[in-house]
PDB file of C-alpha atoms in Angstrom:
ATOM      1  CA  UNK A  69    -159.959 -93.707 113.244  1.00 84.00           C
ATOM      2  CA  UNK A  70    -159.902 -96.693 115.251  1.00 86.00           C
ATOM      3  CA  UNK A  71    -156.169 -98.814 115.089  1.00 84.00           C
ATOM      4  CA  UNK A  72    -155.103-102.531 114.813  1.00 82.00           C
ATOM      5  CA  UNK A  73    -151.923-104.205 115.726  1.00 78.00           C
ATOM      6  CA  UNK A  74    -151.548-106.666 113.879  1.00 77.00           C
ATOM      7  CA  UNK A  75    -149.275-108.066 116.958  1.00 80.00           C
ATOM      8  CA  UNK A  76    -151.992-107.859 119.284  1.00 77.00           C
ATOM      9  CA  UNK A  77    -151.957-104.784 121.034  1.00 79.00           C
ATOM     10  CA  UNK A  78    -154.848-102.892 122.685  1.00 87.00           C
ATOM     11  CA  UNK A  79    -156.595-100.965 119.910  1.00 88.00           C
ATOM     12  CA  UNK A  80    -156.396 -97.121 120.098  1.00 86.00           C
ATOM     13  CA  UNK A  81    -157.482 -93.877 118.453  1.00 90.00           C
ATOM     14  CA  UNK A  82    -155.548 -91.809 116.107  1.00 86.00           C
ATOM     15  CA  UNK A  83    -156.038 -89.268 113.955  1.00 84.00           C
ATOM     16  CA  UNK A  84    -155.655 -90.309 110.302  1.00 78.00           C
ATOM     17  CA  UNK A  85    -152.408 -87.964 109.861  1.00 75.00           C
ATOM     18  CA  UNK A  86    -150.406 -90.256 112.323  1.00 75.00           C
ATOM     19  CA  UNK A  87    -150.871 -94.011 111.105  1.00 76.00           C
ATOM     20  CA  UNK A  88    -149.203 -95.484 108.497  1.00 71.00           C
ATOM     21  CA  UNK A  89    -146.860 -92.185 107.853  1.00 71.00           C
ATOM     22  CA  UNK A  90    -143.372 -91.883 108.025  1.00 75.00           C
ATOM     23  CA  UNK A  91    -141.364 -88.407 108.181  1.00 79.00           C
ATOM     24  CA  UNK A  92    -138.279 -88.189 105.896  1.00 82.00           C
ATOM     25  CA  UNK A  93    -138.979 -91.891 104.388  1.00 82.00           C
ATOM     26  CA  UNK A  94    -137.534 -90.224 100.730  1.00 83.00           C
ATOM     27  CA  UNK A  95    -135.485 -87.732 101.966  1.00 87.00           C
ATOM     28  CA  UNK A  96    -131.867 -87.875 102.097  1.00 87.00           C
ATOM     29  CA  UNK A  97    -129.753 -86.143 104.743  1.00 90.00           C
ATOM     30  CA  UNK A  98    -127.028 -84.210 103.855  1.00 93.00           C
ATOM     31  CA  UNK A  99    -123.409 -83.810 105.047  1.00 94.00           C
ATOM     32  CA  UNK A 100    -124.625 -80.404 107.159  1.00 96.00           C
ATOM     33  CA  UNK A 101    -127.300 -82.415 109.071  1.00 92.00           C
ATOM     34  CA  UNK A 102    -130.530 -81.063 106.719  1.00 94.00           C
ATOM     35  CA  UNK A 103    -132.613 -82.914 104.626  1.00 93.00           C
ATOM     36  CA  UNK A 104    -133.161 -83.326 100.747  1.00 94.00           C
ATOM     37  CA  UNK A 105    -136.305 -83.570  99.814  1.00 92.00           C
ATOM     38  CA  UNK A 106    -135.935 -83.971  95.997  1.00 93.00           C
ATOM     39  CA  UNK A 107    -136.889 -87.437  95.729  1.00 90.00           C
ATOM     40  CA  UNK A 108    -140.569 -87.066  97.425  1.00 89.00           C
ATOM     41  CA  UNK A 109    -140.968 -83.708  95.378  1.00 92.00           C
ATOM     42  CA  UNK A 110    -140.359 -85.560  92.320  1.00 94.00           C
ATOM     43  CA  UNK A 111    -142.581 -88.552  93.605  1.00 92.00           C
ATOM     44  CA  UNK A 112    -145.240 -85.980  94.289  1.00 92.00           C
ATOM     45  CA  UNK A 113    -144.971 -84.944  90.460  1.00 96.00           C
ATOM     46  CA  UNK A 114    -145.074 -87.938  89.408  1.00 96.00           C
ATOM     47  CA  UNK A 115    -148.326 -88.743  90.722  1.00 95.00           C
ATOM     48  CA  UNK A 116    -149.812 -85.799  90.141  1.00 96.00           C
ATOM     49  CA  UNK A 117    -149.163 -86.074  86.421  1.00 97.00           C
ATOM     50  CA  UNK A 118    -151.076 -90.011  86.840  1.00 97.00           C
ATOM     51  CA  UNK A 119    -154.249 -88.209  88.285  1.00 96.00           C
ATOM     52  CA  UNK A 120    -155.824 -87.653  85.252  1.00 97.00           C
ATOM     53  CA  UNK A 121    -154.799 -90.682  83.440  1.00 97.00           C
ATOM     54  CA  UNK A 122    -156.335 -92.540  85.834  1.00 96.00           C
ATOM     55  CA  UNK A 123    -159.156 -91.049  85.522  1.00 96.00           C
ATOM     56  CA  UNK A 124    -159.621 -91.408  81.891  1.00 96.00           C
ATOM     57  CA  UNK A 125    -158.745 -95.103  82.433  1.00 96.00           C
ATOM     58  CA  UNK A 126    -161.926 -95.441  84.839  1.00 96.00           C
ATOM     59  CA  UNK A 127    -163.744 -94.279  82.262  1.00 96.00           C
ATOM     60  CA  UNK A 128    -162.657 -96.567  79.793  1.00 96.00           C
ATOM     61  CA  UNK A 129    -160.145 -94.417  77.524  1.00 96.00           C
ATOM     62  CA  UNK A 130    -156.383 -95.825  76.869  1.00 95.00           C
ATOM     63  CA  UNK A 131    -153.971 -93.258  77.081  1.00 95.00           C
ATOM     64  CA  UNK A 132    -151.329 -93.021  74.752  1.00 96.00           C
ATOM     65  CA  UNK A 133    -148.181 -90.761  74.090  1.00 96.00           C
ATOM     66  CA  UNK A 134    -146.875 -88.885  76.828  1.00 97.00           C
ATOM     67  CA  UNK A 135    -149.902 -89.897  79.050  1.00 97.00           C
ATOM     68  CA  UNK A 136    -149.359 -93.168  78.918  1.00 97.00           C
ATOM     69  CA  UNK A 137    -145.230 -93.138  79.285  1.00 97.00           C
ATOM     70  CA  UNK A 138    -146.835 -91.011  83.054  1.00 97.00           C
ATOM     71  CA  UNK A 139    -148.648 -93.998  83.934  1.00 97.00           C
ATOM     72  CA  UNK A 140    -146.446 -96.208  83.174  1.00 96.00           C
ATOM     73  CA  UNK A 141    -143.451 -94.046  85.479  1.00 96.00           C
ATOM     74  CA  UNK A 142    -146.290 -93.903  87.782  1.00 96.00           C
ATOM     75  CA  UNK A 143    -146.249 -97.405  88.568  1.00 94.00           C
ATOM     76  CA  UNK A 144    -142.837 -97.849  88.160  1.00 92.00           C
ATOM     77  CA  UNK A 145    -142.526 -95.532  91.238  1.00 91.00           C
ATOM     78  CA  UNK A 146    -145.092 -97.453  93.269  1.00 90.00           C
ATOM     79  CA  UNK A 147    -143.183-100.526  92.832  1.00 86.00           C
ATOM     80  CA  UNK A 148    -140.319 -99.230  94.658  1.00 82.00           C
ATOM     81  CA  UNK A 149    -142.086 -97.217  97.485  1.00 81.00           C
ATOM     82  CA  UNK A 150    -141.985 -99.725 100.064  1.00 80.00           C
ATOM     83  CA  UNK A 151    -139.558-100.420 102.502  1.00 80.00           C
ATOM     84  CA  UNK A 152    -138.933-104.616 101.610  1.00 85.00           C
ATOM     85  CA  UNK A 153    -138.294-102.945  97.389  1.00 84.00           C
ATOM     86  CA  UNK A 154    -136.032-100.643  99.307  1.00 80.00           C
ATOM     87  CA  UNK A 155    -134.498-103.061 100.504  1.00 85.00           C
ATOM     88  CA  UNK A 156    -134.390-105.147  97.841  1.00 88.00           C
ATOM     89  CA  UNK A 157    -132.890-102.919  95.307  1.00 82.00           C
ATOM     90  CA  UNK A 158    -130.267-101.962  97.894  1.00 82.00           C
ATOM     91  CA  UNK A 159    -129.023-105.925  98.195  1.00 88.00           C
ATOM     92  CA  UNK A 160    -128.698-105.986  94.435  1.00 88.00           C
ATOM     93  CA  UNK A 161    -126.585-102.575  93.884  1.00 87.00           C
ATOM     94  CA  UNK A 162    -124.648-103.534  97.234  1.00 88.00           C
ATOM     95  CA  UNK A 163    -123.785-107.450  95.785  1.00 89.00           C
ATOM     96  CA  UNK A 164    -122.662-105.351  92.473  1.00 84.00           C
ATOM     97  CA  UNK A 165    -120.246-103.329  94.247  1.00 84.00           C
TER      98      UNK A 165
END
């Protein structure tokens, strides 16, 4: 795959695996130097249990019950993946404290 910078650097190859990933972007490191990884397990559930909601919304079907509170979680989540909603919801617990 062929990449862009958007601030104008020389474009370069890369294998899929390596762009737009970060390592440990959910995790949360603990007092002993490791990593928690709870938060991207859950995430990973999450999204797994949107799969086939999805699907039945491509074809047209509404989901309702417990599908459609898994959707609904489901884009909850996306909401706050990114860094700037991060961020965001950071400045708002930190100005509460």
């Amino acid at each position: 795959v062929w990449m862009y910078d958007a601030l104008g650097s020389a474009p370069r190859a890369d294998v899929p695996g390596n762009i737009s990933a970060e390592n440990h972007f959910y995790s949360a490191e603990r007092p002993d130097g490791t990593r928690d990884n709870a938060l991207d397990e859950w995430i990973t559930e999450v999204e797994g249990k949107a799969v086939p909601v999805y699907r039945e919304l491509l074809d047209g079907r509404m989901p309702t019950g417990n599908p459609k509170r898994d959707f609904g979680l489901y884009l909850a989540v996306m909401m706050f993946r990114t860094r700037a909603a991060r961020r965001s919801v950071g400045d708002v617990i930190g100005k509460h404290f």
